[in-house]
């Protein structure tokens, strides 16, 4: 992961943690004032965390796709490319060994 992307991710993570702490504090105040029940506060917090996890998954997927595209643009071989080449090499080695065996 590039340094720029890592810093961006850490900044977002810090904002999320700060946001979660502020939300938790605000929810507790609302519970104390009987504006929310404890269960409602837990539900709001759970929804906040769930949404954060969904965004993290989206970010990870987007990051993976961008990295994959960068590798493609740079002409780097993928695992699939390497595995295909290994399979072709193995097949050619088998064919060569078979021919050498037939010639003897």
PDB file of C-alpha atoms in Angstrom:
ATOM      1  CA  UNK A   1       0.000   0.000   0.000  1.00  0.00           C
ATOM      2  CA  UNK A   2       1.430   3.385  -0.921  1.00  0.00           C
ATOM      3  CA  UNK A   3       2.389   5.773   1.850  1.00  0.00           C
ATOM      4  CA  UNK A   4      -0.232   8.259   0.662  1.00  0.00           C
ATOM      5  CA  UNK A   5      -3.011   5.665   0.784  1.00  0.00           C
ATOM      6  CA  UNK A   6      -1.847   4.394   4.163  1.00  0.00           C
ATOM      7  CA  UNK A   7      -1.942   7.926   5.604  1.00  0.00           C
ATOM      8  CA  UNK A   8      -5.417   8.454   4.161  1.00  0.00           C
ATOM      9  CA  UNK A   9      -6.641   5.195   5.639  1.00  0.00           C
ATOM     10  CA  UNK A  10      -5.182   6.023   9.061  1.00  0.00           C
ATOM     11  CA  UNK A  11      -6.724   9.493   8.937  1.00  0.00           C
ATOM     12  CA  UNK A  12     -10.116   7.975   8.141  1.00  0.00           C
ATOM     13  CA  UNK A  13      -9.689   5.405  10.889  1.00  0.00           C
ATOM     14  CA  UNK A  14      -8.829   8.136  13.397  1.00  0.00           C
ATOM     15  CA  UNK A  15     -11.886  10.133  12.355  1.00  0.00           C
ATOM     16  CA  UNK A  16     -14.063   7.037  12.714  1.00  0.00           C
ATOM     17  CA  UNK A  17     -12.733   6.277  16.195  1.00  0.00           C
ATOM     18  CA  UNK A  18     -13.220   9.896  17.267  1.00  0.00           C
ATOM     19  CA  UNK A  19     -16.692   9.879  15.733  1.00  0.00           C
ATOM     20  CA  UNK A  20     -17.572   6.664  17.551  1.00  0.00           C
ATOM     21  CA  UNK A  21     -16.394   8.086  20.888  1.00  0.00           C
ATOM     22  CA  UNK A  22     -18.374  11.292  20.363  1.00  0.00           C
ATOM     23  CA  UNK A  23     -21.452   9.347  19.301  1.00  0.00           C
ATOM     24  CA  UNK A  24     -21.164   7.060  22.324  1.00  0.00           C
ATOM     25  CA  UNK A  25     -20.849  10.075  24.621  1.00  0.00           C
ATOM     26  CA  UNK A  26     -23.864  11.795  23.014  1.00  0.00           C
ATOM     27  CA  UNK A  27     -25.950   8.608  23.206  1.00  0.00           C
ATOM     28  CA  UNK A  28     -25.136   8.213  26.902  1.00  0.00           C
ATOM     29  CA  UNK A  29     -26.221  11.811  27.514  1.00  0.00           C
ATOM     30  CA  UNK A  30     -29.494  11.110  25.721  1.00  0.00           C
ATOM     31  CA  UNK A  31     -30.054   7.970  27.815  1.00  0.00           C
ATOM     32  CA  UNK A  32     -29.380   9.950  30.999  1.00  0.00           C
ATOM     33  CA  UNK A  33     -31.960  12.538  29.889  1.00  0.00           C
ATOM     34  CA  UNK A  34     -34.443   9.738  29.071  1.00  0.00           C
ATOM     35  CA  UNK A  35     -34.497  10.813  25.420  1.00  0.00           C
ATOM     36  CA  UNK A  36     -33.437   7.270  24.415  1.00  0.00           C
ATOM     37  CA  UNK A  37     -33.576   3.885  26.053  1.00  0.00           C
ATOM     38  CA  UNK A  38     -30.372   1.932  26.591  1.00  0.00           C
ATOM     39  CA  UNK A  39     -31.519  -0.521  23.909  1.00  0.00           C
ATOM     40  CA  UNK A  40     -32.141   2.277  21.400  1.00  0.00           C
ATOM     41  CA  UNK A  41     -28.688   3.686  22.113  1.00  0.00           C
ATOM     42  CA  UNK A  42     -27.135   0.234  21.540  1.00  0.00           C
ATOM     43  CA  UNK A  43     -29.053  -0.092  18.269  1.00  0.00           C
ATOM     44  CA  UNK A  44     -27.827   3.301  17.036  1.00  0.00           C
ATOM     45  CA  UNK A  45     -24.240   2.419  17.985  1.00  0.00           C
ATOM     46  CA  UNK A  46     -24.514  -1.023  16.347  1.00  0.00           C
ATOM     47  CA  UNK A  47     -25.814   0.607  13.149  1.00  0.00           C
ATOM     48  CA  UNK A  48     -22.927   3.093  13.228  1.00  0.00           C
ATOM     49  CA  UNK A  49     -20.365   0.290  13.621  1.00  0.00           C
ATOM     50  CA  UNK A  50     -22.051  -1.851  10.945  1.00  0.00           C
ATOM     51  CA  UNK A  51     -22.000   1.036   8.488  1.00  0.00           C
ATOM     52  CA  UNK A  52     -18.326   1.638   9.281  1.00  0.00           C
ATOM     53  CA  UNK A  53     -17.559  -2.017   8.597  1.00  0.00           C
ATOM     54  CA  UNK A  54     -19.425  -1.841   5.284  1.00  0.00           C
ATOM     55  CA  UNK A  55     -17.431   1.247   4.305  1.00  0.00           C
ATOM     56  CA  UNK A  56     -14.213  -0.528   5.282  1.00  0.00           C
ATOM     57  CA  UNK A  57     -15.171  -3.467   3.067  1.00  0.00           C
ATOM     58  CA  UNK A  58     -15.987  -1.072   0.218  1.00  0.00           C
ATOM     59  CA  UNK A  59     -12.646   0.706   0.696  1.00  0.00           C
ATOM     60  CA  UNK A  60     -10.753  -2.594   0.729  1.00  0.00           C
ATOM     61  CA  UNK A  61     -12.502  -3.744  -2.439  1.00  0.00           C
ATOM     62  CA  UNK A  62     -11.843  -0.434  -4.161  1.00  0.00           C
ATOM     63  CA  UNK A  63      -8.194  -0.476  -3.039  1.00  0.00           C
ATOM     64  CA  UNK A  64      -7.782  -4.043  -4.334  1.00  0.00           C
ATOM     65  CA  UNK A  65      -9.274  -3.117  -7.714  1.00  0.00           C
ATOM     66  CA  UNK A  66      -7.083  -0.016  -8.014  1.00  0.00           C
ATOM     67  CA  UNK A  67      -3.963  -1.990  -7.128  1.00  0.00           C
ATOM     68  CA  UNK A  68      -4.920  -4.681  -9.623  1.00  0.00           C
ATOM     69  CA  UNK A  69      -5.428  -2.057 -12.335  1.00  0.00           C
ATOM     70  CA  UNK A  70      -2.081  -0.422 -11.511  1.00  0.00           C
ATOM     71  CA  UNK A  71      -0.315  -3.783 -11.802  1.00  0.00           C
ATOM     72  CA  UNK A  72      -2.045  -4.358 -15.143  1.00  0.00           C
ATOM     73  CA  UNK A  73      -1.089  -0.879 -16.380  1.00  0.00           C
ATOM     74  CA  UNK A  74       2.537  -1.540 -15.398  1.00  0.00           C
ATOM     75  CA  UNK A  75       2.491  -4.898 -17.150  1.00  0.00           C
ATOM     76  CA  UNK A  76       3.105  -6.911 -13.971  1.00  0.00           C
ATOM     77  CA  UNK A  77       2.215 -10.587 -13.989  1.00  0.00           C
ATOM     78  CA  UNK A  78      -0.676 -11.705 -11.801  1.00  0.00           C
ATOM     79  CA  UNK A  79      -0.796 -14.918  -9.784  1.00  0.00           C
ATOM     80  CA  UNK A  80      -3.064 -16.339 -12.456  1.00  0.00           C
ATOM     81  CA  UNK A  81      -0.541 -15.456 -15.170  1.00  0.00           C
ATOM     82  CA  UNK A  82       2.269 -17.123 -13.220  1.00  0.00           C
ATOM     83  CA  UNK A  83       0.185 -20.218 -12.483  1.00  0.00           C
ATOM     84  CA  UNK A  84      -0.727 -20.530 -16.168  1.00  0.00           C
ATOM     85  CA  UNK A  85       2.954 -20.286 -17.112  1.00  0.00           C
ATOM     86  CA  UNK A  86       3.902 -22.891 -14.507  1.00  0.00           C
ATOM     87  CA  UNK A  87       1.268 -25.242 -15.879  1.00  0.00           C
ATOM     88  CA  UNK A  88       2.512 -24.699 -19.440  1.00  0.00           C
ATOM     89  CA  UNK A  89       6.133 -25.270 -18.354  1.00  0.00           C
ATOM     90  CA  UNK A  90       5.169 -28.485 -16.569  1.00  0.00           C
ATOM     91  CA  UNK A  91       3.309 -29.694 -19.646  1.00  0.00           C
ATOM     92  CA  UNK A  92       6.254 -28.861 -21.918  1.00  0.00           C
ATOM     93  CA  UNK A  93       8.700 -30.576 -19.541  1.00  0.00           C
ATOM     94  CA  UNK A  94       6.502 -33.673 -19.583  1.00  0.00           C
ATOM     95  CA  UNK A  95       6.348 -33.650 -23.379  1.00  0.00           C
ATOM     96  CA  UNK A  96      10.119 -33.158 -23.619  1.00  0.00           C
ATOM     97  CA  UNK A  97      10.806 -35.974 -21.176  1.00  0.00           C
ATOM     98  CA  UNK A  98       8.435 -38.233 -23.124  1.00  0.00           C
ATOM     99  CA  UNK A  99      10.225 -37.454 -26.426  1.00  0.00           C
ATOM    100  CA  UNK A 100      13.634 -38.038 -24.876  1.00  0.00           C
ATOM    101  CA  UNK A 101      12.415 -41.344 -23.492  1.00  0.00           C
ATOM    102  CA  UNK A 102      11.055 -42.360 -26.935  1.00  0.00           C
ATOM    103  CA  UNK A 103      14.341 -41.458 -28.648  1.00  0.00           C
ATOM    104  CA  UNK A 104      16.360 -43.736 -26.389  1.00  0.00           C
TER     105      UNK A 104
END
